[in-house]
Amino acid sequence: MASRNKIRLMTDMAMYKKKNERIFQINKYFGYDYIVWHIILAVVRYTICAVILAVLFAVFDAEKLFYNINVTGIMGPITMFFKWYFAGLAIYVLISLAVYGVRYKKARNGMLLYASKLKRLARKYNLIDKDEED
């Protein structure tokens, strides 16, 4: 028979699941896989933005580039671009590592909370013996 406490617990669990859908999406991955996948995406995004900015600067300074068509005139801006690219990429990857590591940790903690609510509900329906709990 469904009691008031069981109904409250089931409603609380349904609301928690609806409110925290991201947790259930993140929980499909292992921690390492989730973090590495998002770091790869961050590198791709950063590279696309860097290429777009390089093209914009090349168009903006096209006159200087055409006057410095020789190898030494072009190598300076290219080496400067790569220095800034790799420095920015390192910072962006570290920030992404921290952000996605924290997100995964919060999702894992959220899933532990949801699992404890499931266990409590199963106990209320007498589906788990007291000896089986852990």
Short mmCIF file of N, CA, C and O in Angstrom, two decimals:
data_model
loop_
_atom_site.label_atom_id
_atom_site.label_comp_id
_atom_site.label_asym_id
_atom_site.label_seq_id
_atom_site.Cartn_x
_atom_site.Cartn_y
_atom_site.Cartn_z
N MET A 1 0.84 -1.17 0.00
CA MET A 1 0.00 0.00 0.00
C MET A 1 0.89 1.24 0.00
O MET A 1 1.90 1.29 0.68
N ALA A 2 0.53 2.22 -0.77
CA ALA A 2 1.31 3.45 -0.87
C ALA A 2 0.96 4.38 0.28
O ALA A 2 -0.19 4.77 0.45
N SER A 3 1.94 4.71 1.04
CA SER A 3 1.70 5.63 2.15
C SER A 3 2.09 7.05 1.71
O SER A 3 2.67 7.26 0.65
N ARG A 4 1.79 7.99 2.54
CA ARG A 4 2.09 9.39 2.24
C ARG A 4 3.60 9.60 2.10
O ARG A 4 4.07 10.34 1.22
N ASN A 5 4.41 8.94 2.94
CA ASN A 5 5.87 9.09 2.89
C ASN A 5 6.43 8.51 1.59
O ASN A 5 7.35 9.07 1.00
N LYS A 6 5.88 7.38 1.15
CA LYS A 6 6.35 6.77 -0.09
C LYS A 6 6.04 7.68 -1.28
O LYS A 6 6.86 7.85 -2.17
N ILE A 7 4.84 8.24 -1.27
CA ILE A 7 4.45 9.12 -2.37
C ILE A 7 5.32 10.37 -2.38
O ILE A 7 5.77 10.83 -3.44
N ARG A 8 5.61 10.92 -1.21
CA ARG A 8 6.49 12.09 -1.13
C ARG A 8 7.89 11.76 -1.65
O ARG A 8 8.49 12.55 -2.38
N LEU A 9 8.39 10.60 -1.26
CA LEU A 9 9.72 10.19 -1.71
C LEU A 9 9.76 9.99 -3.22
O LEU A 9 10.69 10.43 -3.89
N MET A 10 8.74 9.34 -3.77
CA MET A 10 8.70 9.12 -5.22
C MET A 10 8.56 10.45 -5.96
O MET A 10 9.21 10.66 -6.99
N THR A 11 7.76 11.36 -5.43
CA THR A 11 7.62 12.68 -6.05
C THR A 11 8.92 13.45 -5.97
O THR A 11 9.34 14.09 -6.95
N ASP A 12 9.58 13.37 -4.84
CA ASP A 12 10.87 14.04 -4.66
C ASP A 12 11.90 13.50 -5.65
O ASP A 12 12.66 14.26 -6.26
N MET A 13 11.91 12.20 -5.85
CA MET A 13 12.86 11.59 -6.78
C MET A 13 12.56 12.00 -8.22
O MET A 13 13.47 12.28 -9.00
N ALA A 14 11.26 12.03 -8.58
CA ALA A 14 10.89 12.43 -9.94
C ALA A 14 11.26 13.89 -10.19
O ALA A 14 11.76 14.23 -11.27
N MET A 15 11.04 14.75 -9.21
CA MET A 15 11.41 16.16 -9.35
C MET A 15 12.92 16.33 -9.45
O MET A 15 13.42 17.13 -10.23
N TYR A 16 13.64 15.55 -8.66
CA TYR A 16 15.11 15.62 -8.68
C TYR A 16 15.63 15.20 -10.05
O TYR A 16 16.52 15.83 -10.61
N LYS A 17 15.05 14.14 -10.60
CA LYS A 17 15.50 13.65 -11.90
C LYS A 17 15.18 14.66 -13.00
O LYS A 17 15.99 14.88 -13.90
N LYS A 18 14.02 15.26 -12.93
CA LYS A 18 13.64 16.25 -13.95
C LYS A 18 14.50 17.51 -13.83
O LYS A 18 14.91 18.08 -14.84
N LYS A 19 14.77 17.93 -12.61
CA LYS A 19 15.55 19.15 -12.38
C LYS A 19 17.02 18.97 -12.75
O LYS A 19 17.67 19.90 -13.23
N ASN A 20 17.56 17.78 -12.56
CA ASN A 20 18.98 17.52 -12.77
C ASN A 20 19.21 16.54 -13.92
O ASN A 20 19.91 15.54 -13.78
N GLU A 21 18.65 16.85 -15.08
CA GLU A 21 18.81 15.96 -16.24
C GLU A 21 20.26 15.84 -16.68
O GLU A 21 20.68 14.80 -17.17
N ARG A 22 21.03 16.92 -16.50
CA ARG A 22 22.43 16.90 -16.92
C ARG A 22 23.23 15.83 -16.18
O ARG A 22 24.12 15.20 -16.75
N ILE A 23 22.88 15.62 -14.91
CA ILE A 23 23.58 14.60 -14.12
C ILE A 23 23.45 13.24 -14.75
O ILE A 23 24.41 12.47 -14.84
N PHE A 24 22.26 12.92 -15.23
CA PHE A 24 22.02 11.61 -15.81
C PHE A 24 22.69 11.47 -17.17
O PHE A 24 23.06 10.37 -17.57
N GLN A 25 22.88 12.58 -17.88
CA GLN A 25 23.62 12.54 -19.14
C GLN A 25 25.11 12.35 -18.89
O GLN A 25 25.78 11.59 -19.59
N ILE A 26 25.64 13.06 -17.89
CA ILE A 26 27.07 12.96 -17.57
C ILE A 26 27.39 11.58 -17.02
O ILE A 26 28.46 11.03 -17.28
N ASN A 27 26.47 10.99 -16.30
CA ASN A 27 26.71 9.71 -15.66
C ASN A 27 26.87 8.56 -16.65
O ASN A 27 27.30 7.48 -16.29
N LYS A 28 26.57 8.79 -17.92
CA LYS A 28 26.74 7.75 -18.93
C LYS A 28 28.21 7.49 -19.23
O LYS A 28 28.56 6.48 -19.82
N TYR A 29 29.08 8.41 -18.84
CA TYR A 29 30.51 8.31 -19.15
C TYR A 29 31.31 7.94 -17.90
O TYR A 29 30.89 8.21 -16.79
N PHE A 30 32.48 7.37 -18.13
CA PHE A 30 33.46 7.27 -17.06
C PHE A 30 34.09 8.66 -16.93
O PHE A 30 34.09 9.44 -17.88
N GLY A 31 34.64 8.96 -15.77
CA GLY A 31 35.17 10.29 -15.53
C GLY A 31 36.25 10.69 -16.52
O GLY A 31 36.23 11.78 -17.08
N TYR A 32 37.21 9.80 -16.77
CA TYR A 32 38.31 10.09 -17.68
C TYR A 32 37.78 10.34 -19.09
O TYR A 32 38.20 11.29 -19.75
N ASP A 33 36.84 9.50 -19.54
CA ASP A 33 36.30 9.65 -20.89
C ASP A 33 35.55 10.97 -21.04
O ASP A 33 35.69 11.66 -22.05
N TYR A 34 34.77 11.33 -20.04
CA TYR A 34 34.00 12.58 -20.09
C TYR A 34 34.93 13.78 -20.16
O TYR A 34 34.75 14.67 -21.00
N ILE A 35 35.94 13.80 -19.33
CA ILE A 35 36.86 14.94 -19.28
C ILE A 35 37.68 15.03 -20.57
O ILE A 35 37.82 16.10 -21.15
N VAL A 36 38.21 13.90 -21.03
CA VAL A 36 39.04 13.91 -22.25
C VAL A 36 38.20 14.32 -23.46
O VAL A 36 38.67 15.10 -24.31
N TRP A 37 36.97 13.82 -23.56
CA TRP A 37 36.12 14.19 -24.69
C TRP A 37 35.88 15.70 -24.73
O TRP A 37 35.98 16.33 -25.78
N HIS A 38 35.61 16.28 -23.58
CA HIS A 38 35.36 17.72 -23.56
C HIS A 38 36.63 18.53 -23.75
O HIS A 38 36.57 19.65 -24.28
N ILE A 39 37.77 18.01 -23.36
CA ILE A 39 39.03 18.71 -23.65
C ILE A 39 39.31 18.68 -25.15
O ILE A 39 39.75 19.68 -25.73
N ILE A 40 39.03 17.56 -25.80
CA ILE A 40 39.21 17.49 -27.26
C ILE A 40 38.29 18.49 -27.95
O ILE A 40 38.71 19.20 -28.86
N LEU A 41 37.04 18.56 -27.49
CA LEU A 41 36.12 19.54 -28.06
C LEU A 41 36.60 20.97 -27.81
O LEU A 41 36.47 21.84 -28.68
N ALA A 42 37.18 21.22 -26.65
CA ALA A 42 37.70 22.54 -26.33
C ALA A 42 38.87 22.90 -27.25
O ALA A 42 38.97 24.04 -27.71
N VAL A 43 39.74 21.95 -27.53
CA VAL A 43 40.87 22.19 -28.43
C VAL A 43 40.36 22.51 -29.83
O VAL A 43 40.86 23.44 -30.49
N VAL A 44 39.36 21.76 -30.29
CA VAL A 44 38.81 22.02 -31.62
C VAL A 44 38.16 23.40 -31.67
O VAL A 44 38.39 24.17 -32.62
N ARG A 45 37.38 23.74 -30.66
CA ARG A 45 36.74 25.06 -30.63
C ARG A 45 37.78 26.18 -30.60
O ARG A 45 37.66 27.19 -31.30
N TYR A 46 38.80 26.01 -29.78
CA TYR A 46 39.85 27.03 -29.67
C TYR A 46 40.59 27.19 -31.00
O TYR A 46 40.89 28.30 -31.42
N THR A 47 40.87 26.07 -31.66
CA THR A 47 41.58 26.12 -32.93
C THR A 47 40.75 26.84 -33.99
O THR A 47 41.28 27.65 -34.75
N ILE A 48 39.47 26.54 -34.04
CA ILE A 48 38.59 27.21 -35.01
C ILE A 48 38.57 28.72 -34.75
O ILE A 48 38.70 29.52 -35.69
N CYS A 49 38.45 29.10 -33.51
CA CYS A 49 38.45 30.54 -33.18
C CYS A 49 39.79 31.18 -33.52
O CYS A 49 39.83 32.31 -34.02
N ALA A 50 40.88 30.49 -33.25
CA ALA A 50 42.21 31.05 -33.55
C ALA A 50 42.40 31.22 -35.05
O ALA A 50 42.96 32.24 -35.50
N VAL A 51 41.92 30.26 -35.84
CA VAL A 51 42.05 30.37 -37.30
C VAL A 51 41.20 31.53 -37.82
O VAL A 51 41.65 32.31 -38.67
N ILE A 52 39.99 31.67 -37.28
CA ILE A 52 39.13 32.79 -37.70
C ILE A 52 39.79 34.12 -37.36
O ILE A 52 39.81 35.05 -38.19
N LEU A 53 40.35 34.23 -36.15
CA LEU A 53 41.04 35.47 -35.77
C LEU A 53 42.26 35.72 -36.64
O LEU A 53 42.54 36.87 -37.02
N ALA A 54 43.01 34.68 -36.98
CA ALA A 54 44.19 34.85 -37.83
C ALA A 54 43.79 35.34 -39.22
O ALA A 54 44.45 36.22 -39.79
N VAL A 55 42.70 34.79 -39.73
CA VAL A 55 42.23 35.24 -41.05
C VAL A 55 41.77 36.69 -40.98
O VAL A 55 42.05 37.49 -41.89
N LEU A 56 41.07 37.05 -39.90
CA LEU A 56 40.64 38.44 -39.75
C LEU A 56 41.82 39.40 -39.66
O LEU A 56 41.81 40.47 -40.28
N PHE A 57 42.83 39.02 -38.90
CA PHE A 57 44.02 39.88 -38.81
C PHE A 57 44.75 39.93 -40.14
O PHE A 57 45.30 40.97 -40.52
N ALA A 58 44.78 38.82 -40.88
CA ALA A 58 45.44 38.81 -42.19
C ALA A 58 44.70 39.72 -43.17
O ALA A 58 45.32 40.45 -43.94
N VAL A 59 43.39 39.69 -43.12
CA VAL A 59 42.62 40.58 -43.99
C VAL A 59 42.79 42.03 -43.56
O VAL A 59 42.93 42.93 -44.40
N PHE A 60 42.82 42.26 -42.27
CA PHE A 60 42.97 43.62 -41.75
C PHE A 60 44.33 44.21 -42.12
O PHE A 60 44.43 45.38 -42.46
N ASP A 61 45.38 43.38 -42.03
CA ASP A 61 46.74 43.83 -42.34
C ASP A 61 47.21 43.29 -43.69
O ASP A 61 48.39 42.99 -43.88
N ALA A 62 46.32 43.16 -44.64
CA ALA A 62 46.68 42.59 -45.94
C ALA A 62 47.73 43.43 -46.67
O ALA A 62 48.61 42.90 -47.34
N GLU A 63 47.65 44.72 -46.50
CA GLU A 63 48.61 45.59 -47.18
C GLU A 63 50.03 45.33 -46.71
O GLU A 63 50.96 45.22 -47.50
N LYS A 64 50.20 45.19 -45.38
CA LYS A 64 51.53 44.89 -44.83
C LYS A 64 52.02 43.52 -45.31
O LYS A 64 53.20 43.34 -45.59
N LEU A 65 51.10 42.55 -45.36
CA LEU A 65 51.50 41.21 -45.81
C LEU A 65 51.95 41.21 -47.26
O LEU A 65 52.90 40.52 -47.63
N PHE A 66 51.27 41.98 -48.12
CA PHE A 66 51.66 42.02 -49.53
C PHE A 66 52.99 42.73 -49.73
O PHE A 66 53.76 42.38 -50.63
N TYR A 67 53.29 43.71 -48.88
CA TYR A 67 54.58 44.38 -48.99
C TYR A 67 55.71 43.52 -48.44
O TYR A 67 56.86 43.66 -48.85
N ASN A 68 55.41 42.64 -47.49
CA ASN A 68 56.42 41.76 -46.90
C ASN A 68 56.25 40.33 -47.40
O ASN A 68 56.19 39.38 -46.64
N ILE A 69 56.18 40.17 -48.69
CA ILE A 69 55.93 38.86 -49.28
C ILE A 69 57.11 37.91 -49.11
O ILE A 69 56.94 36.72 -49.24
N ASN A 70 58.28 38.38 -48.77
CA ASN A 70 59.43 37.50 -48.62
C ASN A 70 59.27 36.60 -47.37
O ASN A 70 58.42 36.82 -46.53
N VAL A 71 60.13 35.61 -47.28
CA VAL A 71 60.03 34.60 -46.22
C VAL A 71 60.25 35.21 -44.84
O VAL A 71 59.53 34.89 -43.89
N THR A 72 61.22 36.07 -44.72
CA THR A 72 61.49 36.65 -43.40
C THR A 72 60.38 37.59 -42.95
O THR A 72 60.10 37.70 -41.75
N GLY A 73 59.71 38.25 -43.87
CA GLY A 73 58.63 39.15 -43.52
C GLY A 73 57.38 38.41 -43.07
O GLY A 73 56.60 38.93 -42.27
N ILE A 74 57.18 37.21 -43.57
CA ILE A 74 55.98 36.43 -43.21
C ILE A 74 56.23 35.55 -41.99
O ILE A 74 55.31 35.27 -41.21
N MET A 75 57.47 35.13 -41.80
CA MET A 75 57.76 34.21 -40.69
C MET A 75 57.56 34.87 -39.31
O MET A 75 57.20 34.21 -38.36
N GLY A 76 57.78 36.16 -39.22
CA GLY A 76 57.59 36.86 -37.95
C GLY A 76 56.16 36.76 -37.44
O GLY A 76 55.92 36.32 -36.31
N PRO A 77 55.17 37.17 -38.25
CA PRO A 77 53.78 37.05 -37.78
C PRO A 77 53.34 35.61 -37.56
O PRO A 77 52.55 35.33 -36.65
N ILE A 78 53.84 34.68 -38.38
CA ILE A 78 53.45 33.27 -38.21
C ILE A 78 53.98 32.72 -36.90
O ILE A 78 53.25 32.04 -36.16
N THR A 79 55.25 33.00 -36.58
CA THR A 79 55.78 32.51 -35.31
C THR A 79 55.09 33.17 -34.13
O THR A 79 54.83 32.51 -33.11
N MET A 80 54.75 34.45 -34.26
CA MET A 80 54.02 35.13 -33.19
C MET A 80 52.64 34.50 -33.00
O MET A 80 52.19 34.30 -31.87
N PHE A 81 51.98 34.18 -34.12
CA PHE A 81 50.66 33.53 -34.03
C PHE A 81 50.76 32.21 -33.28
O PHE A 81 49.95 31.92 -32.41
N PHE A 82 51.76 31.39 -33.63
CA PHE A 82 51.87 30.08 -32.99
C PHE A 82 52.25 30.19 -31.51
O PHE A 82 51.80 29.39 -30.69
N LYS A 83 53.06 31.19 -31.16
CA LYS A 83 53.38 31.39 -29.75
C LYS A 83 52.12 31.72 -28.96
O LYS A 83 51.86 31.14 -27.90
N TRP A 84 51.33 32.67 -29.47
CA TRP A 84 50.09 33.04 -28.79
C TRP A 84 49.08 31.90 -28.81
O TRP A 84 48.35 31.68 -27.84
N TYR A 85 49.04 31.16 -29.91
CA TYR A 85 48.11 30.04 -30.03
C TYR A 85 48.38 28.99 -28.96
O TYR A 85 47.47 28.55 -28.25
N PHE A 86 49.63 28.55 -28.85
CA PHE A 86 49.95 27.48 -27.89
C PHE A 86 49.87 27.96 -26.45
O PHE A 86 49.47 27.19 -25.57
N ALA A 87 50.21 29.21 -26.19
CA ALA A 87 50.07 29.73 -24.83
C ALA A 87 48.59 29.80 -24.44
O ALA A 87 48.20 29.36 -23.35
N GLY A 88 47.77 30.32 -25.33
CA GLY A 88 46.33 30.39 -25.06
C GLY A 88 45.70 29.02 -24.98
O GLY A 88 44.80 28.77 -24.16
N LEU A 89 46.16 28.11 -25.82
CA LEU A 89 45.62 26.74 -25.81
C LEU A 89 45.92 26.05 -24.49
O LEU A 89 45.05 25.38 -23.92
N ALA A 90 47.12 26.23 -23.97
CA ALA A 90 47.47 25.62 -22.70
C ALA A 90 46.57 26.14 -21.57
O ALA A 90 46.06 25.36 -20.76
N ILE A 91 46.36 27.43 -21.55
CA ILE A 91 45.49 28.03 -20.52
C ILE A 91 44.07 27.53 -20.68
O ILE A 91 43.41 27.15 -19.71
N TYR A 92 43.57 27.49 -21.92
CA TYR A 92 42.19 27.06 -22.18
C TYR A 92 41.99 25.59 -21.81
O TYR A 92 40.94 25.23 -21.27
N VAL A 93 42.97 24.76 -22.09
CA VAL A 93 42.87 23.33 -21.73
C VAL A 93 42.87 23.17 -20.22
O VAL A 93 42.10 22.35 -19.68
N LEU A 94 43.69 23.91 -19.51
CA LEU A 94 43.70 23.82 -18.05
C LEU A 94 42.37 24.27 -17.45
O LEU A 94 41.85 23.65 -16.52
N ILE A 95 41.82 25.35 -17.99
CA ILE A 95 40.51 25.81 -17.51
C ILE A 95 39.43 24.76 -17.82
O ILE A 95 38.59 24.46 -16.97
N SER A 96 39.47 24.19 -19.01
CA SER A 96 38.50 23.15 -19.38
C SER A 96 38.63 21.92 -18.50
O SER A 96 37.63 21.33 -18.09
N LEU A 97 39.86 21.55 -18.20
CA LEU A 97 40.10 20.41 -17.32
C LEU A 97 39.49 20.65 -15.95
O LEU A 97 38.81 19.76 -15.40
N ALA A 98 39.68 21.83 -15.42
CA ALA A 98 39.12 22.14 -14.10
C ALA A 98 37.59 22.18 -14.14
O ALA A 98 36.92 21.59 -13.28
N VAL A 99 37.03 22.83 -15.15
CA VAL A 99 35.57 22.98 -15.23
C VAL A 99 34.89 21.62 -15.39
O VAL A 99 33.94 21.29 -14.67
N TYR A 100 35.37 20.82 -16.32
CA TYR A 100 34.70 19.54 -16.58
C TYR A 100 35.00 18.51 -15.49
O TYR A 100 34.19 17.63 -15.24
N GLY A 101 36.13 18.65 -14.82
CA GLY A 101 36.39 17.78 -13.67
C GLY A 101 35.43 18.06 -12.53
O GLY A 101 34.89 17.14 -11.91
N VAL A 102 35.17 19.35 -12.29
CA VAL A 102 34.22 19.73 -11.23
C VAL A 102 32.80 19.31 -11.62
O VAL A 102 32.05 18.80 -10.79
N ARG A 103 32.43 19.49 -12.89
CA ARG A 103 31.09 19.08 -13.33
C ARG A 103 30.89 17.59 -13.14
O ARG A 103 29.82 17.15 -12.71
N TYR A 104 31.91 16.80 -13.49
CA TYR A 104 31.76 15.34 -13.35
C TYR A 104 31.66 14.96 -11.88
O TYR A 104 30.87 14.09 -11.51
N LYS A 105 32.45 15.60 -11.05
CA LYS A 105 32.41 15.29 -9.62
C LYS A 105 31.05 15.63 -9.02
O LYS A 105 30.49 14.86 -8.24
N LYS A 106 30.48 16.79 -9.40
CA LYS A 106 29.15 17.16 -8.91
C LYS A 106 28.09 16.19 -9.42
O LYS A 106 27.17 15.84 -8.68
N ALA A 107 28.23 15.76 -10.66
CA ALA A 107 27.26 14.80 -11.21
C ALA A 107 27.35 13.47 -10.49
O ALA A 107 26.33 12.83 -10.20
N ARG A 108 28.56 13.04 -10.19
CA ARG A 108 28.74 11.78 -9.47
C ARG A 108 28.12 11.87 -8.07
O ARG A 108 27.44 10.95 -7.62
N ASN A 109 28.34 12.98 -7.40
CA ASN A 109 27.74 13.17 -6.08
C ASN A 109 26.21 13.22 -6.16
O ASN A 109 25.52 12.70 -5.29
N GLY A 110 25.70 13.85 -7.22
CA GLY A 110 24.26 13.88 -7.42
C GLY A 110 23.69 12.50 -7.66
O GLY A 110 22.59 12.17 -7.19
N MET A 111 24.42 11.68 -8.39
CA MET A 111 23.96 10.30 -8.63
C MET A 111 24.01 9.47 -7.35
O MET A 111 23.16 8.60 -7.14
N LEU A 112 24.98 9.73 -6.50
CA LEU A 112 25.02 9.03 -5.22
C LEU A 112 23.81 9.41 -4.36
O LEU A 112 23.22 8.55 -3.69
N LEU A 113 23.42 10.67 -4.40
CA LEU A 113 22.24 11.11 -3.67
C LEU A 113 20.99 10.44 -4.23
O LEU A 113 20.14 9.96 -3.48
N TYR A 114 20.88 10.38 -5.55
CA TYR A 114 19.73 9.73 -6.18
C TYR A 114 19.71 8.23 -5.86
O TYR A 114 18.63 7.68 -5.58
N ALA A 115 20.87 7.60 -5.86
CA ALA A 115 20.93 6.17 -5.52
C ALA A 115 20.52 5.93 -4.07
O ALA A 115 19.86 4.93 -3.76
N SER A 116 20.89 6.84 -3.17
CA SER A 116 20.49 6.66 -1.77
C SER A 116 18.97 6.82 -1.63
O SER A 116 18.35 6.10 -0.85
N LYS A 117 18.38 7.72 -2.41
CA LYS A 117 16.92 7.85 -2.38
C LYS A 117 16.25 6.60 -2.95
O LYS A 117 15.22 6.15 -2.44
N LEU A 118 16.82 6.03 -3.99
CA LEU A 118 16.29 4.78 -4.53
C LEU A 118 16.36 3.66 -3.51
O LEU A 118 15.42 2.86 -3.37
N LYS A 119 17.47 3.60 -2.81
CA LYS A 119 17.64 2.57 -1.80
C LYS A 119 16.63 2.75 -0.67
O LYS A 119 16.04 1.78 -0.19
N ARG A 120 16.40 4.00 -0.28
CA ARG A 120 15.42 4.27 0.77
C ARG A 120 14.00 3.88 0.32
O ARG A 120 13.23 3.30 1.07
N LEU A 121 13.69 4.16 -0.94
CA LEU A 121 12.38 3.79 -1.47
C LEU A 121 12.23 2.27 -1.53
O LEU A 121 11.17 1.73 -1.19
N ALA A 122 13.28 1.59 -1.95
CA ALA A 122 13.23 0.12 -2.00
C ALA A 122 13.06 -0.46 -0.60
O ALA A 122 12.35 -1.46 -0.42
N ARG A 123 13.69 0.16 0.39
CA ARG A 123 13.51 -0.30 1.77
C ARG A 123 12.07 -0.12 2.23
O ARG A 123 11.51 -0.94 2.92
N LYS A 124 11.45 0.98 1.82
CA LYS A 124 10.06 1.23 2.22
C LYS A 124 9.11 0.21 1.59
O LYS A 124 8.08 -0.11 2.15
N TYR A 125 9.45 -0.27 0.42
CA TYR A 125 8.63 -1.30 -0.23
C TYR A 125 9.09 -2.71 0.15
O TYR A 125 8.64 -3.68 -0.45
N ASN A 126 10.03 -2.79 1.07
CA ASN A 126 10.57 -4.07 1.55
C ASN A 126 11.19 -4.90 0.43
O ASN A 126 11.10 -6.11 0.42
N LEU A 127 11.82 -4.23 -0.52
CA LEU A 127 12.51 -4.94 -1.59
C LEU A 127 13.95 -5.25 -1.21
O LEU A 127 14.58 -6.10 -1.83
N ILE A 128 14.47 -4.57 -0.21
CA ILE A 128 15.84 -4.79 0.25
C ILE A 128 15.77 -5.20 1.72
O ILE A 128 15.12 -4.54 2.52
N ASP A 129 16.45 -6.29 2.04
CA ASP A 129 16.54 -6.69 3.42
C ASP A 129 17.53 -5.79 4.13
O ASP A 129 18.42 -5.20 3.52
N LYS A 130 17.45 -5.72 5.40
CA LYS A 130 18.37 -4.90 6.18
C LYS A 130 19.80 -5.44 6.06
O LYS A 130 20.76 -4.69 6.14
N ASP A 131 19.96 -6.75 5.84
CA ASP A 131 21.30 -7.34 5.74
C ASP A 131 21.96 -7.04 4.40
O ASP A 131 23.17 -7.03 4.28
N GLU A 132 21.18 -6.77 3.34
CA GLU A 132 21.72 -6.57 2.00
C GLU A 132 22.20 -5.16 1.75
O GLU A 132 22.77 -4.87 0.71
N GLU A 133 21.97 -4.23 2.64
CA GLU A 133 22.21 -2.81 2.38
C GLU A 133 23.63 -2.48 1.97
O GLU A 133 23.85 -1.71 1.09
N ASP A 134 24.62 -2.95 2.53
CA ASP A 134 26.03 -2.73 2.15
C ASP A 134 26.93 -3.35 3.14
O ASP A 134 26.90 -3.35 4.26
#
